[in-house]
Short mmCIF file of C-alpha atoms in Angstrom, two decimals:
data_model
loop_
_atom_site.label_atom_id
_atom_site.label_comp_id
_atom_site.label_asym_id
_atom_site.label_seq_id
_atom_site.Cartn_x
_atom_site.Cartn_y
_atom_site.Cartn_z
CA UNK A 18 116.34 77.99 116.04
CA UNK A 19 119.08 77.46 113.53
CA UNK A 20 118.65 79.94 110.56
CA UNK A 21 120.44 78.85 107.30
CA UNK A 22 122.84 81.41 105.75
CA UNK A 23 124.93 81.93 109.28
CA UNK A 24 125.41 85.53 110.37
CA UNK A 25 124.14 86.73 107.31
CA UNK A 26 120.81 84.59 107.21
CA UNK A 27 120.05 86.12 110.67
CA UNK A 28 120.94 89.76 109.70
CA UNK A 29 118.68 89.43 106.56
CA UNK A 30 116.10 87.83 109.36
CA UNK A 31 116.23 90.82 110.83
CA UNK A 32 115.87 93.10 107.80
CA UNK A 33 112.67 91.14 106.91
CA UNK A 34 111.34 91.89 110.52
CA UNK A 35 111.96 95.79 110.41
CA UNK A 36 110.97 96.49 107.00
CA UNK A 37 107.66 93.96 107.77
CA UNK A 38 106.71 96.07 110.86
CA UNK A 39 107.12 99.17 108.97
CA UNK A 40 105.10 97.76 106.17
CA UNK A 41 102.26 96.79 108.73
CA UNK A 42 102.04 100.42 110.24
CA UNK A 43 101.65 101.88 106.41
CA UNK A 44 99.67 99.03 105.04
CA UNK A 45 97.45 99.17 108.07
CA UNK A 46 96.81 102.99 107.65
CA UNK A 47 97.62 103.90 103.94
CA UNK A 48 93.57 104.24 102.80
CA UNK A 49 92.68 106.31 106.09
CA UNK A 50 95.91 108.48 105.41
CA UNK A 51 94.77 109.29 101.60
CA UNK A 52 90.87 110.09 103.34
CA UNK A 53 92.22 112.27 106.00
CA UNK A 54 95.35 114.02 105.14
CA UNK A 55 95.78 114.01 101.79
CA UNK A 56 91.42 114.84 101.30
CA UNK A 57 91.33 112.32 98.53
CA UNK A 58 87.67 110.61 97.94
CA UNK A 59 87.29 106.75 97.28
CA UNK A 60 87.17 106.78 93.65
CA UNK A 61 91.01 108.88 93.58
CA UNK A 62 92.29 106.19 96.26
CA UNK A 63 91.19 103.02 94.32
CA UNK A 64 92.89 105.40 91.15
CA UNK A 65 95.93 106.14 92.95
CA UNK A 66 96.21 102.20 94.52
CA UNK A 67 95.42 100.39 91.17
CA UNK A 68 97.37 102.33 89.01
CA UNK A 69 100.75 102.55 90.82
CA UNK A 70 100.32 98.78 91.92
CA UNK A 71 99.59 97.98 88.23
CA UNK A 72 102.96 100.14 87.60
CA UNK A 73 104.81 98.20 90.07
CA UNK A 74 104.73 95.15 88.26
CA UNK A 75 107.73 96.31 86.08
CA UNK A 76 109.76 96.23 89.79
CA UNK A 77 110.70 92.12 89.67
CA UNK A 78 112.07 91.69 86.11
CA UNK A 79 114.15 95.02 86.35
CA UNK A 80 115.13 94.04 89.62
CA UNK A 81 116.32 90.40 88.85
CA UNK A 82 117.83 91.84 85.85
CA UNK A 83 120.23 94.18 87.62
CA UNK A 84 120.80 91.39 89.90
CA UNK A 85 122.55 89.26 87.35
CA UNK A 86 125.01 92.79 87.03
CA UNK A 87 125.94 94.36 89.60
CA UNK A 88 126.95 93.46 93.39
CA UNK A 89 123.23 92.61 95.04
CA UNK A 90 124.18 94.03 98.39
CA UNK A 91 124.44 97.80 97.68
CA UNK A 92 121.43 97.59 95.27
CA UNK A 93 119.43 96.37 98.00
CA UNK A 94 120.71 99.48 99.95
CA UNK A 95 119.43 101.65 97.52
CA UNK A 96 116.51 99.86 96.80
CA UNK A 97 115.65 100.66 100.46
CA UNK A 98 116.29 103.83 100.06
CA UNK A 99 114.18 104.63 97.78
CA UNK A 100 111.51 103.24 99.43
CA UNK A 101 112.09 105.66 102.56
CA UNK A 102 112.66 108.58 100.08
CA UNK A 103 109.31 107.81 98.61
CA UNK A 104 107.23 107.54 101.94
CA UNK A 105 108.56 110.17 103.64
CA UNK A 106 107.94 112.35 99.74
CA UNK A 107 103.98 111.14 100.18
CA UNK A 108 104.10 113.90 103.50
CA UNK A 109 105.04 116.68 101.14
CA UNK A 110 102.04 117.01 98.95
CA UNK A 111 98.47 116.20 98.50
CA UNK A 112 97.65 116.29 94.34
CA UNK A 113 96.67 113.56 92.77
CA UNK A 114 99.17 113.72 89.97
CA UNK A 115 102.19 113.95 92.33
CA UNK A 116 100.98 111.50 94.62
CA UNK A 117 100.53 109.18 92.07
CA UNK A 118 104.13 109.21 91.29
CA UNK A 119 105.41 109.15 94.30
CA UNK A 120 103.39 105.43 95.21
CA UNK A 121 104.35 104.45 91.88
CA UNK A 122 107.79 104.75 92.76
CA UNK A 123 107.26 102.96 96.05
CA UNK A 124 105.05 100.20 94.20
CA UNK A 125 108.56 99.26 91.69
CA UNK A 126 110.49 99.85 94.77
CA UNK A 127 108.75 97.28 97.15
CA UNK A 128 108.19 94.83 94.32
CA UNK A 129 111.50 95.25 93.72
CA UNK A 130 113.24 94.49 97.39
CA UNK A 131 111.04 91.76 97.43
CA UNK A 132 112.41 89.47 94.53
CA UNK A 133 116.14 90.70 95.46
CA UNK A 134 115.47 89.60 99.51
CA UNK A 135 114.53 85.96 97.47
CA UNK A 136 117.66 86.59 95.71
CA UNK A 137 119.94 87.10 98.75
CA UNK A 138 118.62 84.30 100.90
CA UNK A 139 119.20 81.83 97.55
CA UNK A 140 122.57 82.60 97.46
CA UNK A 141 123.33 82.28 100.91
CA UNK A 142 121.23 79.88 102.39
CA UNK A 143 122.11 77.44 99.36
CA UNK A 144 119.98 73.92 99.66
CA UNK A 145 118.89 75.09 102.73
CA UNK A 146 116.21 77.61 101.27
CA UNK A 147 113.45 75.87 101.75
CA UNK A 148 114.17 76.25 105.63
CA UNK A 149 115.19 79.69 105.26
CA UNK A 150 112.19 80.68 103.53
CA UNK A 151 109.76 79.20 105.66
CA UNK A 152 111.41 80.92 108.60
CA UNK A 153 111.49 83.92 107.00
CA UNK A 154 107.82 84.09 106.11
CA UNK A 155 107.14 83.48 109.91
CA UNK A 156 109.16 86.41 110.59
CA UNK A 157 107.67 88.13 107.94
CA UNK A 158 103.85 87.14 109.87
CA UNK A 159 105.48 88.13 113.31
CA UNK A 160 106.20 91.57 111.48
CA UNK A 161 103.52 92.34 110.05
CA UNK A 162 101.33 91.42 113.46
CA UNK A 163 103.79 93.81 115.44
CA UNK A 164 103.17 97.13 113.09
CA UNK A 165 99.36 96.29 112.40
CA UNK A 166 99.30 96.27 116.51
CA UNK A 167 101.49 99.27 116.91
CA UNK A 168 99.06 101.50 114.12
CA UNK A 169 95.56 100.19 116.21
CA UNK A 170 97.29 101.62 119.03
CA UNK A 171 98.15 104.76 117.75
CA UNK A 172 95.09 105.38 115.70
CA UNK A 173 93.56 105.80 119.04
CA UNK A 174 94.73 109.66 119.19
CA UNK A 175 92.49 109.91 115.92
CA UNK A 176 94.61 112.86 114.96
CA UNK A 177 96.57 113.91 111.22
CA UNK A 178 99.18 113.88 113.00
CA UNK A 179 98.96 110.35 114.06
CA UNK A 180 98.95 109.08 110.21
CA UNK A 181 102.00 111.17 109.29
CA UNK A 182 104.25 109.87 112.02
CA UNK A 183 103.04 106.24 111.02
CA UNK A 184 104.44 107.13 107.36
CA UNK A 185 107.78 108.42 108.92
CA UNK A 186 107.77 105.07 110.98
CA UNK A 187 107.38 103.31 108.10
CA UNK A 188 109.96 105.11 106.14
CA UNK A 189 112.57 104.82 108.75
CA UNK A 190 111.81 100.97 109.11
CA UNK A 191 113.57 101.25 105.45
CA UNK A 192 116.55 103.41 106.71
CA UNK A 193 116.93 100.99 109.41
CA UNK A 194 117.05 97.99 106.79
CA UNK A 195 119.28 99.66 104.58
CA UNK A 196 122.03 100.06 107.49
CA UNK A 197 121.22 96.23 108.82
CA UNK A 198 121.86 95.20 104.94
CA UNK A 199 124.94 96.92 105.16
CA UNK A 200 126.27 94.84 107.81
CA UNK A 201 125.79 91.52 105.73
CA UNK A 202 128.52 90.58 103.24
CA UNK A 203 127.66 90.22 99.27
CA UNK A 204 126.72 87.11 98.72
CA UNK A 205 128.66 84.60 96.02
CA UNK A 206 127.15 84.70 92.23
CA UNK A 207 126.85 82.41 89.46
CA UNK A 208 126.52 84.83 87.15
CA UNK A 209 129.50 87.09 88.26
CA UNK A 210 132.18 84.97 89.37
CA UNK A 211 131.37 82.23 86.46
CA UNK A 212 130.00 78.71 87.03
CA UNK A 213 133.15 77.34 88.37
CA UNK A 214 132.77 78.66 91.55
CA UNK A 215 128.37 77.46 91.67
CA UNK A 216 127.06 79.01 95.28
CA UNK A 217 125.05 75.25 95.44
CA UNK A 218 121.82 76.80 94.56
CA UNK A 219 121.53 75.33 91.12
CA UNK A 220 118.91 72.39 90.39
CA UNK A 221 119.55 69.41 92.04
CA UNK A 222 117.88 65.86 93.02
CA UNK A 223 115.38 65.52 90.21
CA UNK A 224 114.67 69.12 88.32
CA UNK A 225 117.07 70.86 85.91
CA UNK A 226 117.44 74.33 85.03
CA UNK A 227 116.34 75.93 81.84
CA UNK A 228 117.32 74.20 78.43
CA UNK A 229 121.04 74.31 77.26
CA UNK A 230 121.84 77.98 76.12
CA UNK A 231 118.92 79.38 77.90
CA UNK A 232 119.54 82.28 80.25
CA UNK A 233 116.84 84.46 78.74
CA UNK A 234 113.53 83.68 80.71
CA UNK A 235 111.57 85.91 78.34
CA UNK A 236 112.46 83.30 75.85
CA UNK A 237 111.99 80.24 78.15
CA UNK A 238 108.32 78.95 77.05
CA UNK A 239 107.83 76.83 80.02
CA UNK A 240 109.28 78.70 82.73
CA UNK A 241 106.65 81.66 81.09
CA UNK A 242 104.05 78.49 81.68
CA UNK A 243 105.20 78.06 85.05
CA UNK A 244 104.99 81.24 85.90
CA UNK A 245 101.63 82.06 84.43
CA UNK A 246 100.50 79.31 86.23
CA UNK A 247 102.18 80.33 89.99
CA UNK A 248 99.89 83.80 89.24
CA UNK A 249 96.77 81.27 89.48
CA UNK A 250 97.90 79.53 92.64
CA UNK A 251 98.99 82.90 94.75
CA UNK A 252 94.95 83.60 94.72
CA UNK A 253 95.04 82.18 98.43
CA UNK A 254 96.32 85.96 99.17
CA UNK A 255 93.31 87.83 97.93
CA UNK A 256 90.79 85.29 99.32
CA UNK A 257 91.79 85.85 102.31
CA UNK A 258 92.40 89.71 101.70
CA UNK A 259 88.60 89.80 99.95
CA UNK A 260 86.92 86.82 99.23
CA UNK A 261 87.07 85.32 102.64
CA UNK A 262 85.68 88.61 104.28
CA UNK A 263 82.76 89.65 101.52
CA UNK A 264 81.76 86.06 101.08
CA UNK A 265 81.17 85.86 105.27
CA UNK A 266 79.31 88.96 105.47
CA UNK A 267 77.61 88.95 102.43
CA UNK A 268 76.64 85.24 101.80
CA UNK A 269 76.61 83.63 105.07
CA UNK A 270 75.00 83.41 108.40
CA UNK A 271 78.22 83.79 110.18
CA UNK A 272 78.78 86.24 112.68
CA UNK A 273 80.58 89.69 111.33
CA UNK A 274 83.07 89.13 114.01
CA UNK A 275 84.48 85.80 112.79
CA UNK A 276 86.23 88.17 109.94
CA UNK A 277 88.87 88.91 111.61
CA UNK A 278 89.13 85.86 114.18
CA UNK A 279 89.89 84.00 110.98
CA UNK A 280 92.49 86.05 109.90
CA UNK A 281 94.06 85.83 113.12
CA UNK A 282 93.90 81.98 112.36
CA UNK A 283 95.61 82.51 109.37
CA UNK A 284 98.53 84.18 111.03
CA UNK A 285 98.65 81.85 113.81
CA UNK A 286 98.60 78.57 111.54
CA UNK A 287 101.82 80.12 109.51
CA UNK A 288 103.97 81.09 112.57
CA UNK A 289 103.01 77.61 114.10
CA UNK A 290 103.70 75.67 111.41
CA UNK A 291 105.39 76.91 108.08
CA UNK A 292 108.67 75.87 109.70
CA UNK A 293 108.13 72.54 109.86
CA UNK A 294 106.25 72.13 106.39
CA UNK A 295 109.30 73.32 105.08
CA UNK A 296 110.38 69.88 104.23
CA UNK A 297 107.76 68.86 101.79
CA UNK A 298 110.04 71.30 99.40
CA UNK A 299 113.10 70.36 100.65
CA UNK A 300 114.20 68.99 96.90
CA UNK A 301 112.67 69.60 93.62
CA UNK A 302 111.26 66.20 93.72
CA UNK A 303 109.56 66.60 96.82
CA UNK A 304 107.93 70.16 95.74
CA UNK A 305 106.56 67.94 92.72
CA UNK A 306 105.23 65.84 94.94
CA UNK A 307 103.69 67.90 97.23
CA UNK A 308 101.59 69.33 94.30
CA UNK A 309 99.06 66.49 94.70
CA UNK A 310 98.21 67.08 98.27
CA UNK A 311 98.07 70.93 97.56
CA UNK A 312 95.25 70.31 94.62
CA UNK A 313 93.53 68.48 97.11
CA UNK A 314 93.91 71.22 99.82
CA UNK A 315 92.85 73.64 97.38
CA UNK A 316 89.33 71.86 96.24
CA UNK A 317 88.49 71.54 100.18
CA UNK A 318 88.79 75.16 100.31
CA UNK A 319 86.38 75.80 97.73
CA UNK A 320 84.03 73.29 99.46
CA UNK A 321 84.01 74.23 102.18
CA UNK A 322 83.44 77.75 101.22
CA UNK A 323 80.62 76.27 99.06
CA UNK A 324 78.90 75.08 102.20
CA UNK A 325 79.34 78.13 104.50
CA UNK A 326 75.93 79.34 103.04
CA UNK A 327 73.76 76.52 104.58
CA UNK A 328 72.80 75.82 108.53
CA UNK A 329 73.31 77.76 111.19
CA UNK A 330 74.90 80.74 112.19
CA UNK A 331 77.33 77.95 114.02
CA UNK A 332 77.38 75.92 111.15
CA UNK A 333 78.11 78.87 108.86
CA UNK A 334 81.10 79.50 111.39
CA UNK A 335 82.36 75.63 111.56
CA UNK A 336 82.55 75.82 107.96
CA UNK A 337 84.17 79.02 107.07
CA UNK A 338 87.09 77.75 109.76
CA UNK A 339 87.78 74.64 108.01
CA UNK A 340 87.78 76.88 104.93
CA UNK A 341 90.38 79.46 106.74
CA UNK A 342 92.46 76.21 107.70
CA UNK A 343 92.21 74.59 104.20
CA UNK A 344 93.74 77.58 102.36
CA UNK A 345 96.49 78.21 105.16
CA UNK A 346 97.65 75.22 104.55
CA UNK A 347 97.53 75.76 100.73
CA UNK A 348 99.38 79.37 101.30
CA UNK A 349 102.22 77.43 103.28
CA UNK A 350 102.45 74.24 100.88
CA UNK A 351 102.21 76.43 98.12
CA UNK A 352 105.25 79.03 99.63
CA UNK A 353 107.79 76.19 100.35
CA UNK A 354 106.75 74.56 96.47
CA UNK A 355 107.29 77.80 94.49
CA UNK A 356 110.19 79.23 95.94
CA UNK A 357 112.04 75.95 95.40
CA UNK A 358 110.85 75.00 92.00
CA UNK A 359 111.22 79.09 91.23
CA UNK A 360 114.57 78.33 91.57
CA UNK A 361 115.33 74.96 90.99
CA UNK A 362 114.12 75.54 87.06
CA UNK A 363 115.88 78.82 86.57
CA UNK A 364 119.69 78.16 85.38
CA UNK A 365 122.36 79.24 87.65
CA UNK A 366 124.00 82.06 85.74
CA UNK A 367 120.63 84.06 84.99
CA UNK A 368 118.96 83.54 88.59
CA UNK A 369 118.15 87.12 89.07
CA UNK A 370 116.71 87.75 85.81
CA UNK A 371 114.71 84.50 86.28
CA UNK A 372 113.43 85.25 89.92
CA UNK A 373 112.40 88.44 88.54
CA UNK A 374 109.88 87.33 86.13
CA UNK A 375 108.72 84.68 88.74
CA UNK A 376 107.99 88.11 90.92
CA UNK A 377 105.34 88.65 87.61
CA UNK A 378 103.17 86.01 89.12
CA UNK A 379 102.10 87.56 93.02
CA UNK A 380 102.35 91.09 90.88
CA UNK A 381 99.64 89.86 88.48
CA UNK A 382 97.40 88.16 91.48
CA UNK A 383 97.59 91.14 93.20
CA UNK A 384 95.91 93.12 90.38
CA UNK A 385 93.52 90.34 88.76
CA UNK A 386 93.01 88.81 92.43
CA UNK A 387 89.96 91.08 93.42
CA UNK A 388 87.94 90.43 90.29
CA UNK A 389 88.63 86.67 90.98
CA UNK A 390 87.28 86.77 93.83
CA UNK A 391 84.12 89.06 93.38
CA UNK A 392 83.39 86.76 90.71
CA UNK A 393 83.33 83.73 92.63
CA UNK A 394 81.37 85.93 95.09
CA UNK A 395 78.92 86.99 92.87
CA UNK A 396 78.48 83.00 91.02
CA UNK A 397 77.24 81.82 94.91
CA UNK A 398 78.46 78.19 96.11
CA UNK A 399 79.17 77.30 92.69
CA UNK A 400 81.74 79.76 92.17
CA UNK A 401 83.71 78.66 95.43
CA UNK A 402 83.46 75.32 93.92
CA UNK A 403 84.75 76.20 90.36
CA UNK A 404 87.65 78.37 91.98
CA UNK A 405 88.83 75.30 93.81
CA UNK A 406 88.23 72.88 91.44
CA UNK A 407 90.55 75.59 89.26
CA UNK A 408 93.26 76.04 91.09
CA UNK A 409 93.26 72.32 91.50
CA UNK A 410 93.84 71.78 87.96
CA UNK A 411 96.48 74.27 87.79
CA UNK A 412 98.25 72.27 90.40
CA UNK A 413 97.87 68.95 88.35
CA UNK A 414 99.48 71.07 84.86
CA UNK A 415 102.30 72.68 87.03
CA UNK A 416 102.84 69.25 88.14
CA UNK A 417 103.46 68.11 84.73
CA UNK A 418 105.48 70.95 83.90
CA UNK A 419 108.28 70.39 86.50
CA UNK A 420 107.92 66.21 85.50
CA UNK A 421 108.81 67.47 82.08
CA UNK A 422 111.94 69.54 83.18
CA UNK A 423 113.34 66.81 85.19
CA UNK A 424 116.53 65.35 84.46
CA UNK A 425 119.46 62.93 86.21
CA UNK A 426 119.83 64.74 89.50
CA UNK A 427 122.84 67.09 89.59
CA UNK A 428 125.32 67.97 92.26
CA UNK A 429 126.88 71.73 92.56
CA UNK A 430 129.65 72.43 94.22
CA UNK A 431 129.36 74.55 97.23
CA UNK A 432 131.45 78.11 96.78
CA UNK A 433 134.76 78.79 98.96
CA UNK A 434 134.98 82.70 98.31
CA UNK A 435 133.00 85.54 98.29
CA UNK A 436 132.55 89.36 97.09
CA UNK A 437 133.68 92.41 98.98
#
């Protein structure tokens, strides 16, 4: 398969894999650590989760912003370091207080690498990011499958042991990132080698970048607008972290073991096929497009949702996996759209800072996504309904918003040098 970016692209493949995998052995294990080793109760772990997640938002916009000063390649080093530095710190104590800082720190620092690995594969994989995004996001799938595998298997031991060498795998799955990023060479930048010398990642084909003079994005009114509206349309993550599972157990006739079957569908569907869905955001103008036939994705979700509740157990089933389908296909339509118009609309010599308070939107899902969803829950059918008919909507005014940034398509030129 050809990645886009050439050696680098793959190396930063690879960096996406390993830190992925080391994610999925933490993420896998991180509440049953905090119950067993560290003797915390339920209410301290949804304390210590919310409140350094809710932290971490500050990671993208501090991240971007550096990004716009200073060489990206050693920052992601350190980035990753910090990370390692602040799982392997969670083994050294078990109070509250100190725990809490240490996630915290981990929270900005994932956020963070996150919105500077966007960064990286924009500047290398130029027009191309559309592909290199949608591979990377399989990758990222194929990762996460490998360490959630790897921690079932261990967790079989059922020792305290078990859960601290899963945190030192998943802190040296951050060492080992750091010294495959160091193999990769800096990439070109707008911002510090001046707009002569464009790395062909500006807007082009149909969308333009922020108005004249802009370069601020916390002055940009309608990239804010876009952005509050991407935090809407990243709920597909928490229904199928939440909704998807409380609604089948608690509202249907479904089986408990279709939980996760469908999830497993959900992983499947994206390494299948967000690849070659790449190409409805090949362009600005075709992300626009595609925003039609994601609002319509999005309301068949909700429907079908909405139905799960009547028939059979069988029927119950048949309808939840049209539902599971419906917003897979919304996740990958939606991933290919926003990290192309995320880009697309930000101007050239402020990317980073821009990315970075794009970052604010999955941030912000991730800590107004579970009310979302137990309110949908707890409104029955009609809920599912009104959250797709929502997000729907949201589609429709993002839709305008990128037709009312377009401008006469413009051509960059592609860069001949780069940073050592």
């Amino acid at each position: 398969m050809r990645i886009p970016g050439g050696p680098d692209g793959r190396r930063m493949m690879a960096v996406t894999f390993v830190d992925k995998a080391g994610s999925g052995l933490w993420g896998a294990t991180s509440a049953l650590y905090f119950t067993f080793v560290a003797g915390l109760d339920t209410g301290e772990i949804g304390l210590l989760i919310g409140l350094s997640g809710a932290i971490g938002i500050a990671g993208p916009p501090l991240g971007g912003l550096l990004a716009d000063r200073v060489p990206l390649r050693p920052l992601m080093v350190v980035v990753q370091a910090v990370r390692a530095l602040a799982s392997l710190a969670l083994l050294t104590t078990t109070d509250l207080r100190l725990l809490l800082a240490v996630a915290t720190v981990g929270s900005l620092g994932d956020r963070t690498s996150a919105v500077l690995t966007k960064l990286y594969a924009t500047r290398v994989a130029g027009e191309d990011r559309s592909r290199y995004q949608a591979i990377n996001r399989t990758v990222s799938n194929v990762g996460w499958a490998v360490g959630g595998l790897a921690a079932a298997g261990a967790l079989t031991a059922g020792t305290t042991a078990v859960y601290r060498w899963l945190l030192v795998g998943d802190a040296l799955s951050f060492v080992l990132a750091a010294l495959l990023t160091l193999r990769c060479a800096e990439p070109p930048s707008y911002s510090r080698l001046g707009t002569e010398t464009g790395t062909g990642t500006g807007a082009t084909h149909g969308a333009a970048p922020a108005p004249a003079g802009t370069t601020n994005p916390w002055r940009d009114r309608r990239y804010l607008a876009y952005t509050a509206s991407e935090a809407v349309l990243f709920l597909d993550d928490s229904v199928f972290k939440i909704g998807l599972p409380l609604w089948t157990v608690t509202a249907t006739s479904a089986p408990h073991q279709a939980v996760p079957l469908l999830l497993v569908l959900n992983n499947v569907l994206v390494v299948c096929f967000q690849v070659p869905l790449a190409r409805f955001g090949s362009t600005p103008r075709a992300a626009r497009a595609t925003l039609l036939p994601l609002a319509a994705v999005f309301l068949a979700g909700g429907a079908a949702l909405a139905a799960s509740t009547a028939g059979t157990p069988w029927l119950a089933t048949a309808a939840l996996t049209l539902a599971a389908t419906a917003f897979t296909v919304a996740e990958m339509l939606h991933a290919t759209v926003s990290w192309e118009l995320s880009v697309a609309l930000a101007p050239p010599t402020a990317q980073g800072a821009y990315l970075g308070v794009h970052g604010l939107a999955q941030a912000v899902q991730r800590s107004a996504g579970p009310l979302a969803m137990t309110g949908a829950i707890a409104a029955g059918p009609a809920g599912w309904l009104g959250l797709g008919a929502a997000l729907a909507a949201v589609c429709c005014v993002q839709r305008r918003l990128v037709r009312e940034r377009e401008a006469p398509a413009l051509s960059v030129a592609s860069v001949t040098v780069s940073e050592h």
